[in-house]
Short mmCIF file of C-alpha atoms and ligand atoms in Angstrom, two decimals:
data_model
loop_
_atom_site.label_atom_id
_atom_site.label_comp_id
_atom_site.label_asym_id
_atom_site.label_seq_id
_atom_site.Cartn_x
_atom_site.Cartn_y
_atom_site.Cartn_z
CA MET A 30 17.99 3.16 -1.68
CA ASP A 31 18.19 -0.60 -0.59
CA LEU A 32 20.54 -3.00 -2.28
CA LEU A 33 21.13 -6.61 -2.05
CA GLN A 34 24.35 -8.19 -1.13
CA ILE A 35 24.95 -11.80 -2.14
CA GLU A 36 27.91 -14.28 -1.34
CA GLY A 37 27.99 -16.57 -4.27
CA GLY A 38 28.97 -20.16 -4.32
CA HIS A 39 26.65 -21.84 -1.72
CA LYS A 40 24.20 -24.85 -2.50
CA LEU A 41 20.54 -24.49 -1.75
CA SER A 42 18.27 -26.88 -0.03
CA GLY A 43 14.82 -27.22 1.42
CA SER A 44 11.59 -25.79 0.54
CA VAL A 45 10.13 -22.36 -0.43
CA GLN A 46 6.45 -21.38 -0.46
CA ILE A 47 5.32 -19.68 -3.42
CA SER A 48 3.16 -16.49 -3.11
CA GLY A 49 -0.07 -15.50 -5.13
CA ALA A 50 0.53 -14.40 -8.64
CA LYS A 51 1.05 -10.59 -9.03
CA ASN A 52 -0.15 -10.61 -12.64
CA ALA A 53 -3.36 -12.47 -11.53
CA ALA A 54 -4.18 -10.29 -8.62
CA LEU A 55 -3.67 -6.97 -10.40
CA PRO A 56 -6.69 -7.62 -13.02
CA LEU A 57 -8.61 -9.06 -9.96
CA LEU A 58 -8.17 -5.76 -8.17
CA ALA A 59 -9.38 -3.85 -11.18
CA LEU A 60 -12.29 -6.29 -11.34
CA SER A 61 -13.46 -4.84 -7.95
CA ILE A 62 -14.62 -1.90 -10.05
CA LEU A 63 -17.47 -4.01 -11.59
CA SER A 64 -18.44 -5.37 -8.26
CA SER A 65 -22.01 -4.47 -6.65
CA LEU A 66 -20.49 -5.69 -3.05
CA PRO A 67 -17.25 -5.27 -1.27
CA ILE A 68 -14.89 -7.95 -2.07
CA LYS A 69 -12.18 -9.91 -0.31
CA ILE A 70 -9.19 -11.20 -2.31
CA SER A 71 -6.89 -13.70 -0.57
CA ASN A 72 -3.44 -15.02 -1.37
CA VAL A 73 -2.37 -11.42 -2.52
CA PRO A 74 1.52 -10.99 -2.80
CA ASN A 75 2.62 -8.17 -0.68
CA VAL A 76 4.68 -6.55 -3.37
CA ALA A 77 4.92 -2.84 -4.31
CA ASP A 78 2.89 -3.18 -7.44
CA ILE A 79 -0.27 -4.59 -5.56
CA ARG A 80 0.15 -1.39 -2.98
CA THR A 81 0.55 0.78 -5.80
CA PHE A 82 -2.73 -0.62 -7.49
CA ALA A 83 -4.63 -0.35 -4.06
CA THR A 84 -3.53 3.38 -4.00
CA LEU A 85 -4.89 4.08 -7.48
CA LEU A 86 -8.19 2.47 -6.37
CA SER A 87 -8.31 4.52 -3.26
CA ASN A 88 -7.56 7.70 -5.30
CA LEU A 89 -10.69 6.91 -7.39
CA GLY A 90 -12.67 6.66 -4.18
CA ALA A 91 -12.55 3.05 -3.17
CA THR A 92 -11.84 1.78 0.40
CA THR A 93 -8.92 -0.59 0.42
CA LYS A 94 -7.41 -2.61 3.32
CA PHE A 95 -4.37 -4.85 2.90
CA GLU A 96 -3.60 -7.37 5.71
CA ASN A 97 -2.12 -10.88 6.04
CA LYS A 98 -2.16 -11.39 2.31
CA THR A 99 -5.70 -10.51 1.96
CA MET A 100 -6.95 -7.29 0.23
CA TYR A 101 -10.46 -6.06 1.24
CA LEU A 102 -11.86 -3.67 -1.26
CA ASP A 103 -15.11 -1.61 -1.58
CA SER A 104 -15.02 -0.22 -5.02
CA THR A 105 -18.78 0.72 -4.94
CA LYS A 106 -17.69 3.88 -3.55
CA ILE A 107 -15.81 5.01 -6.46
CA ASN A 108 -16.56 8.63 -7.42
CA SER A 109 -13.74 9.72 -9.74
CA THR A 110 -12.88 8.37 -13.08
CA CYS A 111 -9.52 9.73 -13.58
CA ALA A 112 -6.26 7.66 -13.21
CA ASN A 113 -3.65 10.21 -13.25
CA TYR A 114 -0.20 10.28 -14.57
CA ASP A 115 1.47 10.29 -11.06
CA ILE A 116 0.38 6.61 -10.57
CA VAL A 117 0.01 5.34 -13.96
CA ARG A 118 3.68 6.25 -14.69
CA LYS A 119 4.65 4.15 -11.68
CA MET A 120 2.97 1.19 -13.05
CA ARG A 121 1.93 0.28 -16.56
CA ALA A 122 -0.65 -2.50 -15.25
CA SER A 123 -2.76 0.65 -14.14
CA ILE A 124 -4.17 0.66 -17.67
CA LEU A 125 -6.34 -2.21 -16.28
CA VAL A 126 -8.75 0.16 -14.96
CA LEU A 127 -9.52 1.63 -18.39
CA GLY A 128 -11.97 -1.19 -19.38
CA PRO A 129 -13.98 -1.49 -16.12
CA LEU A 130 -14.23 2.22 -15.54
CA LEU A 131 -15.51 2.94 -19.03
CA ALA A 132 -18.01 -0.09 -18.70
CA ARG A 133 -19.38 1.10 -15.42
CA PHE A 134 -19.49 5.02 -15.62
CA GLY A 135 -19.67 5.35 -19.54
CA GLN A 136 -16.61 7.54 -19.38
CA CYS A 137 -13.04 7.90 -17.87
CA GLU A 138 -9.52 9.35 -18.31
CA VAL A 139 -6.60 7.30 -18.05
CA SER A 140 -3.08 8.50 -18.33
CA LEU A 141 -1.02 6.94 -21.22
CA PRO A 142 1.40 4.57 -19.74
CA GLY A 143 4.46 5.37 -22.26
CA GLY A 144 7.37 3.30 -22.93
CA CYS A 145 9.33 1.29 -20.41
CA ALA A 146 12.73 -0.54 -19.96
CA ILE A 147 11.63 -3.65 -21.92
CA GLY A 148 10.14 -2.01 -24.98
CA GLN A 149 7.62 0.49 -26.66
CA ARG A 150 4.75 -1.38 -25.09
CA PRO A 151 1.80 0.31 -26.87
CA ILE A 152 -1.87 -0.01 -26.00
CA ASP A 153 -3.31 0.40 -29.38
CA LEU A 154 -5.26 -2.96 -29.28
CA HIS A 155 -6.96 -2.14 -26.01
CA LEU A 156 -8.11 1.22 -27.49
CA LYS A 157 -9.05 -0.45 -30.92
CA ALA A 158 -11.25 -3.11 -29.06
CA LEU A 159 -12.98 -0.49 -26.97
CA GLU A 160 -13.67 1.62 -30.23
CA GLN A 161 -15.25 -1.52 -31.58
CA MET A 162 -17.50 -1.90 -28.72
CA GLY A 163 -18.79 1.80 -29.45
CA ALA A 164 -16.47 3.90 -27.41
CA THR A 165 -14.98 7.07 -28.56
CA ILE A 166 -11.31 7.63 -27.67
CA GLU A 167 -9.24 10.72 -27.93
CA ILE A 168 -5.78 11.24 -26.47
CA LYS A 169 -5.63 14.66 -24.77
CA GLN A 170 -2.72 15.92 -22.98
CA GLY A 171 -1.15 12.41 -22.50
CA TYR A 172 -4.62 11.17 -21.36
CA VAL A 173 -6.87 8.33 -22.88
CA VAL A 174 -10.20 10.12 -22.74
CA ALA A 175 -12.94 7.42 -23.44
CA LYS A 176 -16.50 7.91 -23.75
CA ALA A 177 -19.41 5.39 -24.33
CA GLN A 178 -22.26 7.48 -22.68
CA ASN A 179 -25.05 4.73 -22.95
CA GLY A 180 -22.68 1.97 -22.13
CA LEU A 181 -20.41 -0.35 -24.43
CA LYS A 182 -21.82 -2.54 -26.94
CA GLY A 183 -21.13 -6.21 -27.49
CA ALA A 184 -19.02 -6.72 -30.74
CA THR A 185 -16.75 -9.35 -32.45
CA ILE A 186 -13.17 -8.50 -31.82
CA VAL A 187 -10.04 -9.95 -33.52
CA PHE A 188 -6.96 -9.23 -31.57
CA ASP A 189 -4.21 -8.67 -34.22
CA LYS A 190 -1.57 -10.00 -31.56
CA ILE A 191 -2.07 -11.86 -28.25
CA THR A 192 -2.15 -9.35 -25.52
CA VAL A 193 -2.45 -10.27 -21.75
CA THR A 194 -3.79 -7.05 -20.42
CA GLY A 195 -5.46 -5.99 -23.49
CA SER A 196 -7.52 -9.37 -23.34
CA GLU A 197 -8.19 -8.70 -19.62
CA ASN A 198 -9.31 -4.98 -20.16
CA ILE A 199 -11.80 -6.11 -22.89
CA ILE A 200 -12.91 -9.27 -20.90
CA MET A 201 -13.95 -6.97 -18.11
CA ALA A 202 -15.55 -4.45 -20.42
CA ALA A 203 -17.48 -7.07 -22.14
CA ALA A 204 -18.95 -8.43 -18.79
CA LEU A 205 -20.77 -5.07 -18.29
CA ALA A 206 -21.47 -4.26 -21.93
CA HIS A 207 -24.93 -4.41 -23.69
CA GLY A 208 -25.12 -7.82 -25.53
CA THR A 209 -22.59 -10.33 -26.38
CA THR A 210 -18.98 -10.04 -27.21
CA THR A 211 -16.87 -12.42 -29.07
CA LEU A 212 -13.07 -12.14 -28.53
CA ILE A 213 -10.93 -14.11 -31.06
CA ASN A 214 -7.20 -14.61 -30.38
CA VAL A 215 -7.34 -13.85 -26.71
CA ALA A 216 -4.58 -14.61 -24.41
CA LYS A 217 -4.79 -17.90 -22.46
CA GLU A 218 -2.44 -17.12 -19.66
CA PRO A 219 -3.67 -18.82 -16.20
CA GLU A 220 -3.99 -15.36 -14.90
CA VAL A 221 -6.67 -14.51 -17.83
CA VAL A 222 -8.24 -17.86 -17.21
CA GLN A 223 -8.56 -16.96 -13.48
CA LEU A 224 -10.28 -13.56 -14.39
CA CYS A 225 -12.74 -15.35 -16.68
CA GLU A 226 -13.58 -18.09 -13.99
CA VAL A 227 -14.04 -15.37 -11.40
CA LEU A 228 -16.72 -13.71 -13.75
CA ALA A 229 -18.24 -17.02 -14.48
CA ASN A 230 -18.73 -17.70 -10.71
CA SER A 231 -20.25 -14.26 -10.38
CA GLY A 232 -22.88 -15.21 -12.95
CA VAL A 233 -21.41 -13.86 -16.20
CA HIS A 234 -22.08 -16.35 -18.90
CA ILE A 235 -18.69 -16.97 -20.65
CA GLU A 236 -18.06 -19.73 -23.00
CA GLY A 237 -14.57 -20.83 -24.16
CA ILE A 238 -12.48 -20.28 -20.96
CA GLY A 239 -8.96 -21.26 -21.61
CA GLY A 240 -9.24 -21.27 -25.29
CA ASP A 241 -8.46 -18.75 -28.10
CA GLU A 242 -11.92 -17.51 -28.43
CA LEU A 243 -14.23 -16.42 -25.83
CA ILE A 244 -17.83 -15.29 -25.93
CA ILE A 245 -19.07 -13.10 -23.08
CA LYS A 246 -22.73 -11.86 -22.36
CA GLY A 247 -22.72 -8.44 -20.92
CA SER A 248 -24.90 -7.61 -17.90
CA SER A 249 -26.07 -4.08 -19.50
CA MET A 250 -24.24 -2.02 -16.95
CA LYS A 251 -25.55 -3.99 -13.77
CA LEU A 252 -22.97 -4.40 -11.38
CA LEU A 253 -21.83 -7.97 -10.64
CA PRO A 254 -21.99 -9.83 -7.28
CA ILE A 255 -18.41 -10.97 -7.34
CA GLU A 256 -17.43 -13.73 -4.77
CA ASN A 257 -14.51 -13.99 -2.59
CA ILE A 258 -11.30 -14.91 -4.67
CA GLU A 259 -8.22 -16.64 -3.90
CA VAL A 260 -5.33 -15.63 -6.37
CA ILE A 261 -3.56 -18.44 -8.03
CA PRO A 262 0.03 -19.19 -7.30
CA ASP A 263 2.64 -17.02 -9.13
CA ARG A 264 4.10 -19.36 -11.93
CA ILE A 265 6.84 -16.84 -12.68
CA GLU A 266 7.94 -16.51 -8.99
CA ALA A 267 8.06 -20.39 -9.12
CA GLY A 268 9.91 -20.64 -12.22
CA THR A 269 12.57 -18.11 -10.74
CA TYR A 270 13.10 -20.21 -7.61
CA LEU A 271 13.48 -23.34 -9.83
CA CYS A 272 16.11 -21.49 -11.72
CA ALA A 273 17.89 -20.68 -8.32
CA GLY A 274 18.00 -24.31 -7.50
CA ALA A 275 19.24 -25.22 -11.04
CA ILE A 276 21.94 -22.63 -11.27
CA THR A 277 23.37 -23.60 -7.83
CA ASN A 278 22.67 -27.51 -9.01
CA SER A 279 20.89 -28.03 -5.84
CA GLN A 280 17.56 -29.91 -4.68
CA ILE A 281 14.77 -27.61 -3.70
CA THR A 282 11.21 -28.14 -3.27
CA LEU A 283 8.43 -25.47 -4.08
CA THR A 284 5.15 -25.75 -2.38
CA SER A 285 1.73 -23.90 -3.03
CA ILE A 286 2.20 -24.16 -6.79
CA ILE A 287 0.11 -25.54 -9.64
CA PRO A 288 2.60 -27.71 -11.50
CA GLU A 289 0.65 -27.62 -14.96
CA HIS A 290 1.18 -23.77 -15.17
CA LEU A 291 4.77 -24.45 -15.30
CA THR A 292 5.14 -27.19 -17.93
CA ALA A 293 7.10 -24.99 -20.54
CA ILE A 294 9.50 -24.22 -17.57
CA THR A 295 10.03 -27.61 -15.99
CA ARG A 296 10.21 -29.26 -19.65
CA LYS A 297 13.22 -27.00 -20.28
CA LEU A 298 14.76 -27.77 -17.02
CA VAL A 299 14.52 -31.66 -17.78
CA LYS A 300 16.11 -31.14 -21.18
CA MET A 301 19.11 -29.53 -19.31
CA GLY A 302 19.38 -32.62 -17.34
CA PHE A 303 17.63 -31.63 -13.90
CA GLU A 304 15.05 -34.13 -12.44
CA ILE A 305 11.59 -32.60 -11.66
CA GLU A 306 9.14 -34.59 -9.27
CA GLU A 307 5.74 -33.18 -9.24
CA LYS A 308 3.04 -33.66 -6.71
CA LYS A 309 -0.50 -31.99 -6.73
CA ARG A 310 0.71 -28.74 -5.42
CA GLU A 311 4.46 -29.31 -5.19
CA ILE A 312 7.61 -29.59 -7.39
CA THR A 313 11.03 -30.77 -6.41
CA LEU A 314 13.93 -30.10 -8.51
CA LYS A 315 16.90 -32.39 -8.26
CA PRO A 316 20.73 -31.62 -9.52
CA ALA A 317 21.80 -32.42 -12.91
CA LYS A 318 24.96 -34.62 -13.55
CA GLN A 319 26.14 -32.12 -16.16
CA ILE A 320 24.04 -28.90 -17.15
CA GLN A 321 23.11 -29.02 -20.96
CA PRO A 322 22.73 -26.05 -23.03
CA PHE A 323 19.64 -25.32 -24.56
CA ASP A 324 17.42 -23.27 -27.15
CA VAL A 325 14.35 -21.40 -26.18
CA GLU A 326 11.92 -18.84 -27.97
CA THR A 327 9.63 -16.88 -25.69
CA THR A 328 6.10 -17.07 -26.73
CA GLU A 329 2.65 -16.73 -25.54
CA TYR A 330 1.23 -19.25 -22.89
CA PRO A 331 1.32 -22.32 -23.02
CA GLY A 332 4.69 -21.30 -24.58
CA PHE A 333 7.96 -20.34 -22.83
CA PRO A 334 7.23 -17.06 -20.86
CA THR A 335 9.14 -13.96 -21.80
CA ASP A 336 8.93 -13.34 -17.92
CA MET A 337 11.33 -16.30 -17.55
CA GLN A 338 13.78 -15.20 -20.37
CA ALA A 339 16.13 -13.33 -18.25
CA GLN A 340 16.48 -15.94 -15.44
CA PHE A 341 17.15 -18.73 -18.03
CA MET A 342 19.89 -16.62 -19.39
CA ALA A 343 21.54 -16.48 -16.18
CA LEU A 344 21.29 -20.35 -16.06
CA ALA A 345 22.52 -20.60 -19.56
CA THR A 346 26.01 -19.27 -18.28
CA GLN A 347 26.43 -22.34 -16.27
CA ALA A 348 25.34 -24.88 -18.88
CA ASN A 349 28.22 -26.77 -20.58
CA GLY A 350 27.92 -25.40 -24.07
CA THR A 351 26.21 -22.69 -26.10
CA SER A 352 22.63 -21.79 -25.55
CA VAL A 353 20.38 -19.58 -27.80
CA ILE A 354 17.70 -17.62 -26.61
CA ASP A 355 15.14 -15.68 -28.76
CA GLU A 356 12.94 -13.00 -27.20
CA ARG A 357 10.09 -12.76 -29.57
CA LEU A 358 7.49 -10.50 -27.39
CA PHE A 359 9.39 -7.52 -26.25
CA GLU A 360 11.92 -5.59 -28.43
CA ASN A 361 14.31 -4.28 -25.60
CA ARG A 362 14.23 -7.22 -22.99
CA PHE A 363 17.89 -7.75 -22.96
CA MET A 364 19.07 -4.86 -20.46
CA HIS A 365 20.52 -7.83 -18.16
CA VAL A 366 22.89 -8.76 -20.63
CA SER A 367 25.43 -6.13 -20.07
CA GLU A 368 25.25 -6.57 -16.45
CA LEU A 369 25.62 -10.33 -16.61
CA VAL A 370 28.68 -9.68 -18.92
CA ARG A 371 30.26 -7.51 -16.06
CA MET A 372 30.02 -10.78 -13.88
CA GLY A 373 31.96 -12.79 -16.44
CA ALA A 374 29.22 -14.07 -18.82
CA LYS A 375 29.94 -14.56 -22.26
CA ILE A 376 26.99 -13.41 -24.35
CA LYS A 377 26.58 -12.37 -27.93
CA LEU A 378 23.60 -10.32 -28.97
CA LYS A 379 22.10 -9.96 -32.53
CA GLY A 380 18.74 -8.54 -32.95
CA HIS A 381 16.23 -10.49 -30.72
CA SER A 382 18.45 -13.23 -30.32
CA ALA A 383 21.21 -13.90 -27.65
CA THR A 384 23.75 -16.61 -27.74
CA VAL A 385 25.33 -17.48 -24.58
CA PHE A 386 28.63 -19.54 -24.22
CA GLY A 387 28.95 -21.67 -21.39
CA ARG A 388 30.08 -22.53 -18.97
CA SER A 389 31.42 -19.36 -17.52
CA LYS A 390 33.24 -18.88 -14.02
CA LEU A 391 31.18 -16.06 -12.79
CA THR A 392 32.78 -13.40 -10.49
CA ALA A 393 30.91 -10.99 -7.87
CA ALA A 394 30.37 -7.47 -9.25
CA GLU A 395 28.46 -4.23 -8.41
CA VAL A 396 25.36 -4.53 -10.78
CA MET A 397 22.25 -2.66 -11.62
CA ALA A 398 18.88 -3.96 -11.72
CA THR A 399 16.97 -2.40 -14.76
CA ASP A 400 13.46 -4.08 -14.64
CA LEU A 401 11.76 -6.71 -12.56
CA ARG A 402 12.73 -9.90 -14.24
CA ALA A 403 16.26 -8.69 -15.21
CA SER A 404 16.85 -8.03 -11.74
CA SER A 405 16.02 -11.57 -10.80
CA ALA A 406 18.49 -12.78 -13.45
CA LEU A 407 21.31 -10.78 -11.55
CA VAL A 408 20.20 -12.27 -8.22
CA LEU A 409 20.46 -15.78 -9.88
CA ALA A 410 23.95 -15.04 -11.33
CA ALA A 411 25.08 -13.76 -7.93
CA LEU A 412 24.06 -17.02 -6.24
CA VAL A 413 26.97 -18.79 -8.20
CA ALA A 414 29.56 -15.84 -8.55
CA LYS A 415 32.63 -15.99 -6.67
CA GLY A 416 32.81 -13.40 -3.87
CA LYS A 417 30.04 -10.83 -2.71
CA SER A 418 27.90 -9.03 -5.49
CA ARG A 419 25.80 -6.12 -4.75
CA ILE A 420 22.84 -5.57 -6.80
CA HIS A 421 21.54 -2.04 -6.91
CA ARG A 422 18.13 -0.42 -7.73
CA ILE A 423 16.39 -3.32 -6.15
CA TYR A 424 12.93 -1.33 -6.01
CA HIS A 425 12.53 -3.35 -9.42
CA LEU A 426 12.65 -6.58 -7.55
CA ASP A 427 10.43 -5.32 -4.76
CA ARG A 428 7.54 -4.68 -7.30
CA GLY A 429 7.13 -8.35 -7.87
CA TYR A 430 8.84 -10.71 -5.72
CA GLU A 431 7.52 -11.08 -2.02
CA ASP A 432 10.27 -11.30 0.39
CA LEU A 433 13.00 -12.42 -1.93
CA GLU A 434 15.76 -12.16 0.40
CA GLY A 435 13.84 -13.87 3.11
CA LYS A 436 12.83 -16.86 0.99
CA LEU A 437 16.35 -17.37 -0.54
CA ALA A 438 17.87 -17.22 3.13
CA LYS A 439 15.62 -19.96 4.32
CA LEU A 440 16.97 -22.00 1.15
CA GLY A 441 20.41 -21.30 2.45
CA ALA A 442 21.65 -18.48 0.19
CA LYS A 443 23.90 -16.01 1.83
CA ILE A 444 21.97 -12.76 0.83
CA GLU A 445 21.43 -9.41 2.86
CA ARG A 446 19.29 -6.41 2.21
CA LEU A 447 21.48 -3.25 2.85
CA ARG A 448 21.01 0.45 2.79
CA SER A 449 23.27 2.25 0.16
CA GLU A 450 25.03 5.28 1.44
CA SER A 451 24.19 7.19 -2.02
C1 EPZ B 594 1.72 -8.70 -19.42
O1 EPZ B 594 1.98 -7.39 -20.00
C2 EPZ B 594 2.44 -8.91 -18.19
N1 EPZ B 594 2.15 -7.80 -17.15
C3 EPZ B 594 3.90 -8.91 -18.39
O2 EPZ B 594 4.53 -9.20 -17.21
C4 EPZ B 594 4.36 -9.94 -19.25
O3 EPZ B 594 5.91 -9.87 -19.69
C5 EPZ B 594 3.51 -9.80 -20.56
O4 EPZ B 594 2.08 -9.76 -20.33
C6 EPZ B 594 3.71 -10.76 -21.62
O5 EPZ B 594 3.38 -12.15 -21.00
C7 EPZ B 594 0.74 -8.09 -16.32
O6 EPZ B 594 0.20 -9.17 -16.58
C8 EPZ B 594 0.32 -6.97 -15.53
P1 EPZ B 594 1.21 -7.98 -23.73
P2 EPZ B 594 1.36 -6.91 -21.11
O7 EPZ B 594 0.12 -6.92 -24.10
O8 EPZ B 594 -0.28 -7.44 -21.02
C9 EPZ B 594 2.48 -5.99 -28.02
C10 EPZ B 594 6.25 -8.87 -15.50
O9 EPZ B 594 7.49 -8.75 -15.45
N2 EPZ B 594 1.12 -5.25 -27.84
O10 EPZ B 594 0.56 -9.27 -23.67
O11 EPZ B 594 1.58 -5.43 -21.07
C11 EPZ B 594 3.41 -5.72 -26.82
O12 EPZ B 594 4.05 -4.49 -27.20
C12 EPZ B 594 5.67 -8.34 -16.82
O13 EPZ B 594 5.61 -9.31 -14.57
C13 EPZ B 594 0.82 -4.29 -28.78
O14 EPZ B 594 1.55 -4.07 -29.79
O15 EPZ B 594 1.90 -7.36 -22.35
C14 EPZ B 594 4.20 -7.06 -26.72
O16 EPZ B 594 5.00 -6.99 -27.91
C15 EPZ B 594 6.19 -7.31 -17.36
N3 EPZ B 594 -0.29 -3.43 -28.55
C16 EPZ B 594 3.02 -8.01 -26.96
O17 EPZ B 594 2.00 -7.37 -27.73
C17 EPZ B 594 -1.14 -3.56 -27.65
O18 EPZ B 594 -2.15 -2.99 -27.61
C18 EPZ B 594 2.47 -8.62 -25.67
O19 EPZ B 594 2.37 -7.81 -24.73
C19 EPZ B 594 -0.97 -4.47 -26.46
C20 EPZ B 594 0.38 -5.19 -26.68
#
């Protein structure tokens, strides 16, 4: 198993190009199921989750080719409607095939994803919405068995909670349904907006893109002529590199980004004393005279993202004072705390709140990655810890960060990928 070795204490400098967003690319890959034509998706990050999703589609009968960050998909050939446990257990986002498969074929079986490191993560809202659209749903031997023989029907659906993949699943289902679907309290994340824009460009009538309420006119099961797509930049990868610049108090520039998608993150950094310079597709972070502590609460977009909580916790260890971080979306997303403490961080956990007492002199340690974003927090801490840290189980990082060590090394970090003996 690979591990990362990082020697801390080096400033960063220069620029880094941000990849396409994993969480935007995944629903777009699922969307191919609704396409009447082979499709080409560019700016797809070469990360494990994308490769896993492509395998899922090819297990269903699609043909896939991934080269030079471009995914070529022909899902017109799909001849199976079963997403099996072996693949769904590897990646929860596999649930994104549920809405499209059911809408196109009138039936499907998708393994239930189960819990994961960051919390229980139910899919009840996905299922309830599909039932409201006329599907019958049963759970059999760990599978969601969904049927809507004559197709899904438009409905008015109020999401009790904002759910990103839940919204995406139902948006795709509604695009092929009979009649009009109204979605209330829908997610507004840029990744959801891109999915809606692609559908709109393919002739689907959608009102309210980017807002809390969407009205979608379905095609009555007619497949859609989906246009070529370019995936939006990854705002969480970008936020993680901003934190790398911030924790080492360096000047770095990010290119190929959309600054407006990063507002909640850059505002926080400015409050902490960093200077942010924005251009059309670029951001430069400049060092702070003194890093100030902060309070933050994770919430849905356009609020502060839960996917940046762990990275900001690493950053809080270097602030001059006490920061409070409230995690509101996932009940168990503090797995990085005990590993940060092993590196010398002073963090007190109470319920969904973490109090971080800065500034701590971090020291290198052997640490264990537990989920994707928790792992990136350990990388950030290692950049300032005295000595050589080793981060194990980095397959978590490989799920969502493209060439992390290459990009950090280009910025001047002393980072190496090693093979562990065990
Ligand atoms: C998406 O997960 C992202 N994944 C996550 O990215 C991200 O952390 C999360 O949204 C929140 O922003 C992808 O886009 C592939 P949710 P998702 O449904 O859709 C509760 C990363 O590191 N809920 O918006 O699974 C749920 O338990 C990750 O890239 C229900 O109760 O998250 C949570 O508390 C991991 N019932 C809240 O809603 C449901 O049916 C938000 O979850 C669905 C969700």
